[in-house]
mmCIF file of C-alpha atoms and ligand atoms in Angstrom:
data_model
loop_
_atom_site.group_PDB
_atom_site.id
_atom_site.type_symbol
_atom_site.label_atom_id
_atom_site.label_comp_id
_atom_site.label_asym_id
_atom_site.label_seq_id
_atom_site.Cartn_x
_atom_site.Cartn_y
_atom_site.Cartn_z
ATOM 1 C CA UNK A 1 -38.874 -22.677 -34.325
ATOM 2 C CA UNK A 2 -37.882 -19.903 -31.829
ATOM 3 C CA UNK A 3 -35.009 -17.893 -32.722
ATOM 4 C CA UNK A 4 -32.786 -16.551 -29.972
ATOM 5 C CA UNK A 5 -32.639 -12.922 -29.470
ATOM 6 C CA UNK A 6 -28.890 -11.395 -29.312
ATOM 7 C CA UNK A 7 -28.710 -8.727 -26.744
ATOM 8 C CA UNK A 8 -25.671 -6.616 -25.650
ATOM 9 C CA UNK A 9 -24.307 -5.119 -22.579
ATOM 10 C CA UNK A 10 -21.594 -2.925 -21.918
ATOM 11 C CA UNK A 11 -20.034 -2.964 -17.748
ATOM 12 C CA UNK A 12 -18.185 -0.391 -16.731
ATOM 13 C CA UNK A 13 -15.889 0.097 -14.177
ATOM 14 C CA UNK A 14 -14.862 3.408 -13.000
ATOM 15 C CA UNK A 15 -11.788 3.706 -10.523
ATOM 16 C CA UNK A 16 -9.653 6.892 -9.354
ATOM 17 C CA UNK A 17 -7.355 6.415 -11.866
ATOM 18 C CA UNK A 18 -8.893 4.614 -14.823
ATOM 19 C CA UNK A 19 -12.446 3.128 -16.858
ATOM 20 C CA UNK A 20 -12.462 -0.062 -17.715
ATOM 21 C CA UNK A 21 -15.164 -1.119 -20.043
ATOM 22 C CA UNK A 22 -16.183 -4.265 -21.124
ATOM 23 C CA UNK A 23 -19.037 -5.297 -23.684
ATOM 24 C CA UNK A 24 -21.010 -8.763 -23.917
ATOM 25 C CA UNK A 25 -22.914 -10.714 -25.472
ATOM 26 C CA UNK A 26 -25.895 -12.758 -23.797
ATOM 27 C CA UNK A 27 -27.468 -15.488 -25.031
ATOM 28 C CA UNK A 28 -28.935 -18.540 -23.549
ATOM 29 C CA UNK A 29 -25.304 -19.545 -22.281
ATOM 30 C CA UNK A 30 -24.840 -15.943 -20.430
ATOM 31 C CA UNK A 31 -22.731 -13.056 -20.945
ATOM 32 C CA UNK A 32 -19.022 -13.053 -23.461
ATOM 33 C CA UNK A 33 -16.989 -10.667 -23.918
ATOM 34 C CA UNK A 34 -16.074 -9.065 -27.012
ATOM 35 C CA UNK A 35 -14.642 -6.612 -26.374
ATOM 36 C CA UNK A 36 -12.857 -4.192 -23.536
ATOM 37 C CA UNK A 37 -11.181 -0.895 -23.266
ATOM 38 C CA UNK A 38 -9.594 1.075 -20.672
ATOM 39 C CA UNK A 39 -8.969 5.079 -20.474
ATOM 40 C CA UNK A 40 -7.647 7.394 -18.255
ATOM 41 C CA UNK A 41 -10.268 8.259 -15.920
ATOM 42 C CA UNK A 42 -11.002 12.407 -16.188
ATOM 43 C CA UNK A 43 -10.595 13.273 -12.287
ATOM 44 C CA UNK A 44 -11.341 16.814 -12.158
ATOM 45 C CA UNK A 45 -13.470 18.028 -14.649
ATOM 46 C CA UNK A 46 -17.448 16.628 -15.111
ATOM 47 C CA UNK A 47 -18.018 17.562 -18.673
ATOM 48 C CA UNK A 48 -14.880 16.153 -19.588
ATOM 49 C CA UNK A 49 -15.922 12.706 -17.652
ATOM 50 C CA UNK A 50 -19.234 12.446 -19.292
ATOM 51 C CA UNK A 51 -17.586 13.572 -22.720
ATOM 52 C CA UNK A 52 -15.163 10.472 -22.721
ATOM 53 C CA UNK A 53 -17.762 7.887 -21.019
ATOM 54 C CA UNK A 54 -19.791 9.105 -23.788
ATOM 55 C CA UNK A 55 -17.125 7.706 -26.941
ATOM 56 C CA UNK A 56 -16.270 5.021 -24.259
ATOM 57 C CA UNK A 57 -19.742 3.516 -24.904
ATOM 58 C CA UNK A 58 -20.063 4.852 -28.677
ATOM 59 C CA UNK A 59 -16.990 2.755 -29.402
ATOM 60 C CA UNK A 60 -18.420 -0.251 -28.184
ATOM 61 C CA UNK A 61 -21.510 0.126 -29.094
ATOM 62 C CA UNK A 62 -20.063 -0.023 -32.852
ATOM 63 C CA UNK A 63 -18.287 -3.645 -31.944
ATOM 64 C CA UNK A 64 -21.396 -4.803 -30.368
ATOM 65 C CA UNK A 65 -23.493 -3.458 -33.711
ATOM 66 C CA UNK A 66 -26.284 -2.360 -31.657
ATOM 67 C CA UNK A 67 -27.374 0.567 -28.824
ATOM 68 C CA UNK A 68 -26.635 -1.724 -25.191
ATOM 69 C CA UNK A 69 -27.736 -1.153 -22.250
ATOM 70 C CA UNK A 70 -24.832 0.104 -19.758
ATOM 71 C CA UNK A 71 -24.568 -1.067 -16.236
ATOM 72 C CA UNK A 72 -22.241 1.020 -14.256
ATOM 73 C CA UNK A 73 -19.946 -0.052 -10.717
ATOM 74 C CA UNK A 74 -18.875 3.265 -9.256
ATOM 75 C CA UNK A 75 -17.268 3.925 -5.350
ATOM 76 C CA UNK A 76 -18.870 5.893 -3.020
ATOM 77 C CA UNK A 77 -23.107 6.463 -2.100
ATOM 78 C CA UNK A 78 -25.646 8.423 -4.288
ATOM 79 C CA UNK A 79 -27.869 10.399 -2.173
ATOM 80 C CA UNK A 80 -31.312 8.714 -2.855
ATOM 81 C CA UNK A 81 -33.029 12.516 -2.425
ATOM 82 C CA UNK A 82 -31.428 14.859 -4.833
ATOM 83 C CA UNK A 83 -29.281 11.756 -7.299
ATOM 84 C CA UNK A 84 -26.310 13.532 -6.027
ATOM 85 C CA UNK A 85 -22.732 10.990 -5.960
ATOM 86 C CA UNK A 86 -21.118 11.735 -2.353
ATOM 87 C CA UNK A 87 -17.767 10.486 -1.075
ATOM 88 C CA UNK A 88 -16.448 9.258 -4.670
ATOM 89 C CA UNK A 89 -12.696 8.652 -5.288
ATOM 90 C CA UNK A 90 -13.055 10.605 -8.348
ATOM 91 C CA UNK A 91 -13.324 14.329 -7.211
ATOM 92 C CA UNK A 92 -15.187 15.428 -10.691
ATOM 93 C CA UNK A 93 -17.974 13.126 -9.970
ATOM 94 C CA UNK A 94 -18.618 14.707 -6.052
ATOM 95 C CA UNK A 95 -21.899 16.561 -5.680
ATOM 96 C CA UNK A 96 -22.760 15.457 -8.993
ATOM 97 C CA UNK A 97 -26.091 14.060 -10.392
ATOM 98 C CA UNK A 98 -23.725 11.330 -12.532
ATOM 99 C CA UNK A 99 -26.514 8.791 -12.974
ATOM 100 C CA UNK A 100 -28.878 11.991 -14.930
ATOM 101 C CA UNK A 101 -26.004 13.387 -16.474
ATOM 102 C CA UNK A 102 -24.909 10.370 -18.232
ATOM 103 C CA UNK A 103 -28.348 8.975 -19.070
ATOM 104 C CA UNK A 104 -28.895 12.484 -21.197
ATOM 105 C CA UNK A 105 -25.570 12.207 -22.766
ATOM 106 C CA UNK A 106 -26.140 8.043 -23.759
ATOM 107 C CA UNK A 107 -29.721 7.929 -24.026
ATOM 108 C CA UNK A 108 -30.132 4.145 -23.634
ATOM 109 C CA UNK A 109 -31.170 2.091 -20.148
ATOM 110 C CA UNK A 110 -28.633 2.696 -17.489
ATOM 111 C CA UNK A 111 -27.927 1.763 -13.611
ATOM 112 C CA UNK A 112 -25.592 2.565 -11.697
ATOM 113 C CA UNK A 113 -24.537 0.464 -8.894
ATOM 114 C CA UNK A 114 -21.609 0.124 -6.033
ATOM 115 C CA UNK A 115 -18.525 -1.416 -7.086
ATOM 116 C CA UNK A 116 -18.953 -3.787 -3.975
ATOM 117 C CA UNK A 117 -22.819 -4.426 -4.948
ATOM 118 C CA UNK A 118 -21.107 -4.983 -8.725
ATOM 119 C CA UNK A 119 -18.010 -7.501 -7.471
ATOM 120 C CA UNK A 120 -20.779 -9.545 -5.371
ATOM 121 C CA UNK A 121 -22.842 -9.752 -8.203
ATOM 122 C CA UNK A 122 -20.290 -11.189 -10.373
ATOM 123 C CA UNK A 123 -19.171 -13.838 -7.715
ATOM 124 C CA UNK A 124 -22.900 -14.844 -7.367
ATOM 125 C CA UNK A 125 -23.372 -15.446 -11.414
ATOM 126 C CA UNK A 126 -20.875 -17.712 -12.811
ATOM 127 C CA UNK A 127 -18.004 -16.773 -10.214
ATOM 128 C CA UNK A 128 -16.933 -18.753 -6.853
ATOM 129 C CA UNK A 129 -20.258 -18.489 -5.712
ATOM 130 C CA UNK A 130 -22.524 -19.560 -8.971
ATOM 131 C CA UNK A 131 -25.777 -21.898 -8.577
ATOM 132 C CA UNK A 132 -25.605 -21.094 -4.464
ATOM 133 C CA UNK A 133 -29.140 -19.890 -3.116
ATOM 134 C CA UNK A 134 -27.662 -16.690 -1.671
ATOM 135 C CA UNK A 135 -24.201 -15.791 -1.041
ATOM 136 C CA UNK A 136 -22.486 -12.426 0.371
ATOM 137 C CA UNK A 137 -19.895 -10.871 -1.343
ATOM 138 C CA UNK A 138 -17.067 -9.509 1.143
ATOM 139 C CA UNK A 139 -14.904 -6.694 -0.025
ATOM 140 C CA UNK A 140 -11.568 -5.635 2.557
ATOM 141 C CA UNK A 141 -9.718 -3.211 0.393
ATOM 142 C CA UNK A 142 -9.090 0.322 1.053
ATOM 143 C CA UNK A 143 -12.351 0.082 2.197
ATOM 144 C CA UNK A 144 -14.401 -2.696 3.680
ATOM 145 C CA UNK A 145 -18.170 -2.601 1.851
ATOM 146 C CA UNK A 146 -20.379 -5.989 0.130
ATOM 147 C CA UNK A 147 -23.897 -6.811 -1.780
ATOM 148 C CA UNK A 148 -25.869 -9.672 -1.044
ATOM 149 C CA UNK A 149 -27.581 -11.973 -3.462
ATOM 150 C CA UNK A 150 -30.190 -14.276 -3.585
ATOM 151 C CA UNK A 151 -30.426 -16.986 -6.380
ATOM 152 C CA UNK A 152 -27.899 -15.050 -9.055
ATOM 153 C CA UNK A 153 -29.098 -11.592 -8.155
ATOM 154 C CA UNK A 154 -28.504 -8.834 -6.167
ATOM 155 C CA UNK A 155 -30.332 -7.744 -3.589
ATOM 156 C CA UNK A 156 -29.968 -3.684 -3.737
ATOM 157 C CA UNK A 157 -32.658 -2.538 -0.956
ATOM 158 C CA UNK A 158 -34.825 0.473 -0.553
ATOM 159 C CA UNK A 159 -32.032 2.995 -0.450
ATOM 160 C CA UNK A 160 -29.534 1.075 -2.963
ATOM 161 C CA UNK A 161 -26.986 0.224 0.145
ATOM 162 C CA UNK A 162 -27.831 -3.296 1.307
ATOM 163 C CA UNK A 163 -24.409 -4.940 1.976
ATOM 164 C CA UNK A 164 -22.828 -1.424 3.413
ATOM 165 C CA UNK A 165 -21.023 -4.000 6.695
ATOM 166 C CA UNK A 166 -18.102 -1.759 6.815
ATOM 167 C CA UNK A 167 -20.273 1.270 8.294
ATOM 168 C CA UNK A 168 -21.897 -1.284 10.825
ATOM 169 C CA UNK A 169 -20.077 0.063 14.589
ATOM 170 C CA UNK A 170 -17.519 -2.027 15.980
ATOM 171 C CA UNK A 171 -19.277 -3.272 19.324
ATOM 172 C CA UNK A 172 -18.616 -1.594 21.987
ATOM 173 C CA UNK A 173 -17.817 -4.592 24.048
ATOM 174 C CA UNK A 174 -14.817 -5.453 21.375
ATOM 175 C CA UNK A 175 -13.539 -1.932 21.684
ATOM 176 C CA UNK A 176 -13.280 -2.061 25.139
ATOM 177 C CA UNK A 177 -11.973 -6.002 25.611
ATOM 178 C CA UNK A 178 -8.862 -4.814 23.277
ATOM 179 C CA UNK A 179 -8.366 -0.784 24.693
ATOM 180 C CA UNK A 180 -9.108 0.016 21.409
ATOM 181 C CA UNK A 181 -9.800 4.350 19.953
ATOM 182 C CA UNK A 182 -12.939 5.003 18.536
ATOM 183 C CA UNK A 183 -11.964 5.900 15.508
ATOM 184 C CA UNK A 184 -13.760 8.885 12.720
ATOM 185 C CA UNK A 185 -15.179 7.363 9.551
ATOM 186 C CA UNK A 186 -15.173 9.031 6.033
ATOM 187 C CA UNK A 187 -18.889 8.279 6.378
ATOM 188 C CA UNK A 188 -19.471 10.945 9.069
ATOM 189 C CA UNK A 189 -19.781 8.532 12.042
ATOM 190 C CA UNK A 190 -17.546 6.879 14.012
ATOM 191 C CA UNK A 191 -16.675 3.294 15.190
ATOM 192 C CA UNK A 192 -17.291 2.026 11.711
ATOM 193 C CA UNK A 193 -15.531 -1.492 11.271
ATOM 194 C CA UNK A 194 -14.114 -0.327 7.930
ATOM 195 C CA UNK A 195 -11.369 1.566 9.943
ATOM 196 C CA UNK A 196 -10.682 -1.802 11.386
ATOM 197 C CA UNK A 197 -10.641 -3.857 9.142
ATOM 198 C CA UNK A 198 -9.668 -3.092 5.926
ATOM 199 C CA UNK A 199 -6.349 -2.574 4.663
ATOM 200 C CA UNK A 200 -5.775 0.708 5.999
ATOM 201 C CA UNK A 201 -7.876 -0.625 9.277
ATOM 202 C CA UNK A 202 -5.235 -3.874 9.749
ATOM 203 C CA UNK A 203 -2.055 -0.992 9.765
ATOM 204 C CA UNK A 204 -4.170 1.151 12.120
ATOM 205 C CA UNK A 205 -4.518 -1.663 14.754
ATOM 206 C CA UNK A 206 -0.166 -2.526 13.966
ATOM 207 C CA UNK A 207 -0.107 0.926 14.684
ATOM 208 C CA UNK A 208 -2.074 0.769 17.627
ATOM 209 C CA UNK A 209 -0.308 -2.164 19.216
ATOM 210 C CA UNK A 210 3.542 -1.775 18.085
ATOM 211 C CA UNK A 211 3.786 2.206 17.282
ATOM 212 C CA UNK A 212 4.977 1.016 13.994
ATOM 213 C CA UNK A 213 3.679 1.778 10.521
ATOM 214 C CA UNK A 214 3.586 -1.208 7.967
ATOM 215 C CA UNK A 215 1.242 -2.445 5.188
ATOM 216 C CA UNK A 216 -0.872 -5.851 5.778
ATOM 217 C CA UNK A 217 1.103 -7.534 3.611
ATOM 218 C CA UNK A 218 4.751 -6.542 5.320
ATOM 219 C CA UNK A 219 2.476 -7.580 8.866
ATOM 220 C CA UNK A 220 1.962 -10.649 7.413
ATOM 221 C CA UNK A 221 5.502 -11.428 6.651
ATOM 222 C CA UNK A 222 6.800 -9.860 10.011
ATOM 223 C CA UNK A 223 4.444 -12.425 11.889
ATOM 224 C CA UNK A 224 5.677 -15.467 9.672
ATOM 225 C CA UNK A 225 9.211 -14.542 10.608
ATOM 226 C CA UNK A 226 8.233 -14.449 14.417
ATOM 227 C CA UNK A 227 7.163 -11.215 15.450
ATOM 228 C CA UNK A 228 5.238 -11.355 18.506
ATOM 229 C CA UNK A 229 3.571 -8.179 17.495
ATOM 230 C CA UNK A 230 2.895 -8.538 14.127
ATOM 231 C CA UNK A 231 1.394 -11.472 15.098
ATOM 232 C CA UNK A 232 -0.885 -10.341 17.886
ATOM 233 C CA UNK A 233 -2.023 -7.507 15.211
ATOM 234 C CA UNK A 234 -3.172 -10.379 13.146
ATOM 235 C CA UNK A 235 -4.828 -12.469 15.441
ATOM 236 C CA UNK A 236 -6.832 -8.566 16.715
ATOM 237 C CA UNK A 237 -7.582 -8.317 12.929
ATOM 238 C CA UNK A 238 -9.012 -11.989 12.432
ATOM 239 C CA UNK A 239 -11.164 -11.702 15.635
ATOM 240 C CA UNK A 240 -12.799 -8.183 15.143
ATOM 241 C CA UNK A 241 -13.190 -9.458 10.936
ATOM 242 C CA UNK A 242 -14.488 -12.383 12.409
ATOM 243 C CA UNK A 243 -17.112 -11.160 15.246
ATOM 244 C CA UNK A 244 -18.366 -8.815 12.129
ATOM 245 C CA UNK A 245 -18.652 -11.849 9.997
ATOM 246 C CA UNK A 246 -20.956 -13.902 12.734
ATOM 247 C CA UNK A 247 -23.176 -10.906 12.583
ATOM 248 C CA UNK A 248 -23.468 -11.154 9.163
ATOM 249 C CA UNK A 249 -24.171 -15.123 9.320
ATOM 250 C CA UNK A 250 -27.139 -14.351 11.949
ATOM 251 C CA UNK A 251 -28.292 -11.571 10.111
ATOM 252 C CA UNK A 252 -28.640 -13.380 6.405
ATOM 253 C CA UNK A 253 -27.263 -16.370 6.744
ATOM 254 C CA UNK A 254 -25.731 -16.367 3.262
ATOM 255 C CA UNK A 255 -25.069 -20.152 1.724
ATOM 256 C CA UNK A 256 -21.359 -18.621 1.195
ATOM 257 C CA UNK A 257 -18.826 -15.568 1.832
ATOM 258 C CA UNK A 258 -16.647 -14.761 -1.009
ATOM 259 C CA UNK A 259 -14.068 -12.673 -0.634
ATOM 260 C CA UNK A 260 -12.803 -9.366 -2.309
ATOM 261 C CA UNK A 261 -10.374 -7.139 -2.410
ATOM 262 C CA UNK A 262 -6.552 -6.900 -1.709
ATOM 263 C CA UNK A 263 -6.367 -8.804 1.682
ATOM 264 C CA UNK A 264 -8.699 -11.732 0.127
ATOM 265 C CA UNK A 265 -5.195 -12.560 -1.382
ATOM 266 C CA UNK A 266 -3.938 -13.196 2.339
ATOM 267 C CA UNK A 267 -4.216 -17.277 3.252
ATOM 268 C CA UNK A 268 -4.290 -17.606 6.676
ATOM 269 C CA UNK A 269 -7.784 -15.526 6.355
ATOM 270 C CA UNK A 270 -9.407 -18.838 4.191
ATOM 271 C CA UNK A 271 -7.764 -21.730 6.767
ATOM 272 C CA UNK A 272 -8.422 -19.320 10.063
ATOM 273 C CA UNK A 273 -11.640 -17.098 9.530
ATOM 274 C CA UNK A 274 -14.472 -20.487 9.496
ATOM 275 C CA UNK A 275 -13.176 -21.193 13.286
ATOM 276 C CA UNK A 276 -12.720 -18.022 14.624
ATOM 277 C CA UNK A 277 -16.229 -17.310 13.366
ATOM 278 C CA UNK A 278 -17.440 -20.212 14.665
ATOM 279 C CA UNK A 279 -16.295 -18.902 17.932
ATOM 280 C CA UNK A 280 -18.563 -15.734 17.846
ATOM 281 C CA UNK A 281 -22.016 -17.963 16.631
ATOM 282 C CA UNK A 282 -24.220 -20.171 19.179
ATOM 283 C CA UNK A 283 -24.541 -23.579 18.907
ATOM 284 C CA UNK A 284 -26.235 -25.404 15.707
ATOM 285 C CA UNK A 285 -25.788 -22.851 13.275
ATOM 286 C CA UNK A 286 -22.935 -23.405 10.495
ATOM 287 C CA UNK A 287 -20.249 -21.702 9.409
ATOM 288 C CA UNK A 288 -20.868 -20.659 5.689
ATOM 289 C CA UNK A 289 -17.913 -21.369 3.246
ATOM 290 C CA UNK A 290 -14.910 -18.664 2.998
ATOM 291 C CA UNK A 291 -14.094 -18.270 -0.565
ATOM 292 C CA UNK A 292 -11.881 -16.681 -2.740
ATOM 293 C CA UNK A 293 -12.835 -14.936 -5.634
ATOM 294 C CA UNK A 294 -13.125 -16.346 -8.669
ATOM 295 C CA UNK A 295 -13.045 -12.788 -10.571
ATOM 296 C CA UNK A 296 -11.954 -10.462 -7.993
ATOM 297 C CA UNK A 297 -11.726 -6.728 -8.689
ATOM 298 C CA UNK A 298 -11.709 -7.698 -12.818
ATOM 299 C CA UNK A 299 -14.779 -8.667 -12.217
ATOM 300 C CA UNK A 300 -16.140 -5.415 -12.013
ATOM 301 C CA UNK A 301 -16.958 -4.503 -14.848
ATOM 302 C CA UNK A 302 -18.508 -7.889 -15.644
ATOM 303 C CA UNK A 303 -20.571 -7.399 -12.680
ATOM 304 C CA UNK A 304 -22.098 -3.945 -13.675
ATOM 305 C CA UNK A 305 -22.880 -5.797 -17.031
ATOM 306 C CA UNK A 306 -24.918 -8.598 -14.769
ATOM 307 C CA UNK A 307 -26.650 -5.788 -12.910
ATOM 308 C CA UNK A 308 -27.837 -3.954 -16.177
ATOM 309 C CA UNK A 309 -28.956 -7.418 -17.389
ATOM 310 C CA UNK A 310 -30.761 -8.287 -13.784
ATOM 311 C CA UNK A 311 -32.608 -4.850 -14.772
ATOM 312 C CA UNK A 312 -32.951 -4.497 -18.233
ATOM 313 C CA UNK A 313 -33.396 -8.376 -19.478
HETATM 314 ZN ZN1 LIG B 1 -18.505 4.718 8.312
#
């Protein structure tokens, strides 16, 4: 007779403003929670940050009755040369070795991942995407970033970024067929879709075309009451998303695109996006499946847990 093995992981989820972490138990029938807490996230000062992610995990770790492994989603790139976190949206954690740092303070298997690489991960495995062969997990938020995953798992790359679509350029040939600036990215380039088409990106092009500031979801609204502008920013935002999305359907093909983020709560993108892709792809080749997410940003943390399992089974 075998006897299963219980084994623990804790997910963690670590925004500007608050950690959210959630602990699990795996077994044969995959991860459950039991149990989750959320704290104040410690924005300016390191020690302090590592100091309360440090009783984050030792409080769980007593609910979970054993040492777990901790899988981590964070914003922002780690420089693959010196460890170093760069462009995070918590200003304690910039320049900082946060992966080192935290595995000397918890002492247990860690990884740290992208909280876009994280959200994917958790739409592949048991979210809108489970039991598909590969799917890609699309994130338009503040930002516009993804992870890719093949059978239930994510595929990371050599440098850790695989998924980064946001920093691909906007072609030039779509800048120029809609007059549109070539705008700086956060990421040191510019071009970079993200400041297209994510939330911020969608007001820059209203901006662009009316003068007028508004949020997507206000756009929205002003184009289902019949404004001719509004409505032209949408149909600039669903083409240039769209374009970006064909690229991404010739470049993996993924089995499904699943959708994250604030404006995957916007309809028109689920009933409009398969033909207006469909208009950027040759003949013969199918449009994937547009999906909403069955987690969405709470899935997080559940994600990071996945990714610490997908390491550390
Ligand atoms: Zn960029």
């Amino acid at each position: 007779m075998t006897r299963s093995k219980v084994r623990g992981y804790h997910g963690i989820d670590i925004g500007g403003t608050k950690i959210e972490l959630v602990a699990f138990h795996d077994d044969e029938h995959g991860l459950h929670e039991v149990h989750r807490e959320r704290i104040a996230t410690p924005g300016t000062d390191f020690a302090e940050f590592v100091q309360a992610m440090q009783q984050l995990v030792e409080r769980a770790d007593a609910r979970l009755a054993m040492s777990a492994a901790v899988g981590i989603g964070l914003p922002g790139i780690v420089d693959k040369l010196s460890g170093r976190q760069l462009s995070s949206n918590v200003p304690a954690l910039n320049g900082r070795a946060v992966a080192s740092a935290l595995q000397d303070a918890l002492q247990r298997p860690l990884v740290i991942g992208n909280d876009c690489q994280c959200f994917a991960l958790s739409e592949a495995d048991g979210g809108a995407a489970h039991a598909l062969p590969s799917m890609f997990g699309a994130i338009l938020g503040t930002g516009a970033g993804g992870g890719y995953c093949v059978n239930g798992r994510l595929l990371r790359g050599a440098n850790g970024i695989a998924g980064e679509w946001g920093h691909w350029p906007l072609p030039a040939a779509m800048l120029q067929q809609y007059q549109l600036p070539l705008l700086p990215c956060a990421c040191g380039r510019s071009g970079c879709l993200e400041r297209y088409v994510s939330g911020p990106g969608m007001s820059q092009l209203h901006r662009h075309l009316s003068g007028e500031d508004a949020v997507p979801l206000a756009i929205v609204a002003q184009a289902a009451a019949g404004s001719v502008l509004a409505q032209q920013t949408m149909a600039l935002h669903l083409d240039l998303l769209a374009h970006a999305l064909a690229t991404l359907v010739i470049t993996l093909d993924p089995h499904a695109i699943v959708l994250g983020g604030g404006l995957s709560q916007m309809p028109h993108l689920y009933q409009q996006l398969p033909g207006a892709i469909r208009r950027h792809l040759f003949n013969g080749v199918s449009v994937p499946p547009i999906l909403p997410p069955a987690y969405g940003d709470a899935g997080g943390a559940r994600g990071a847990a996945l990714l610490a399992r997908q390491l550390y089974p």
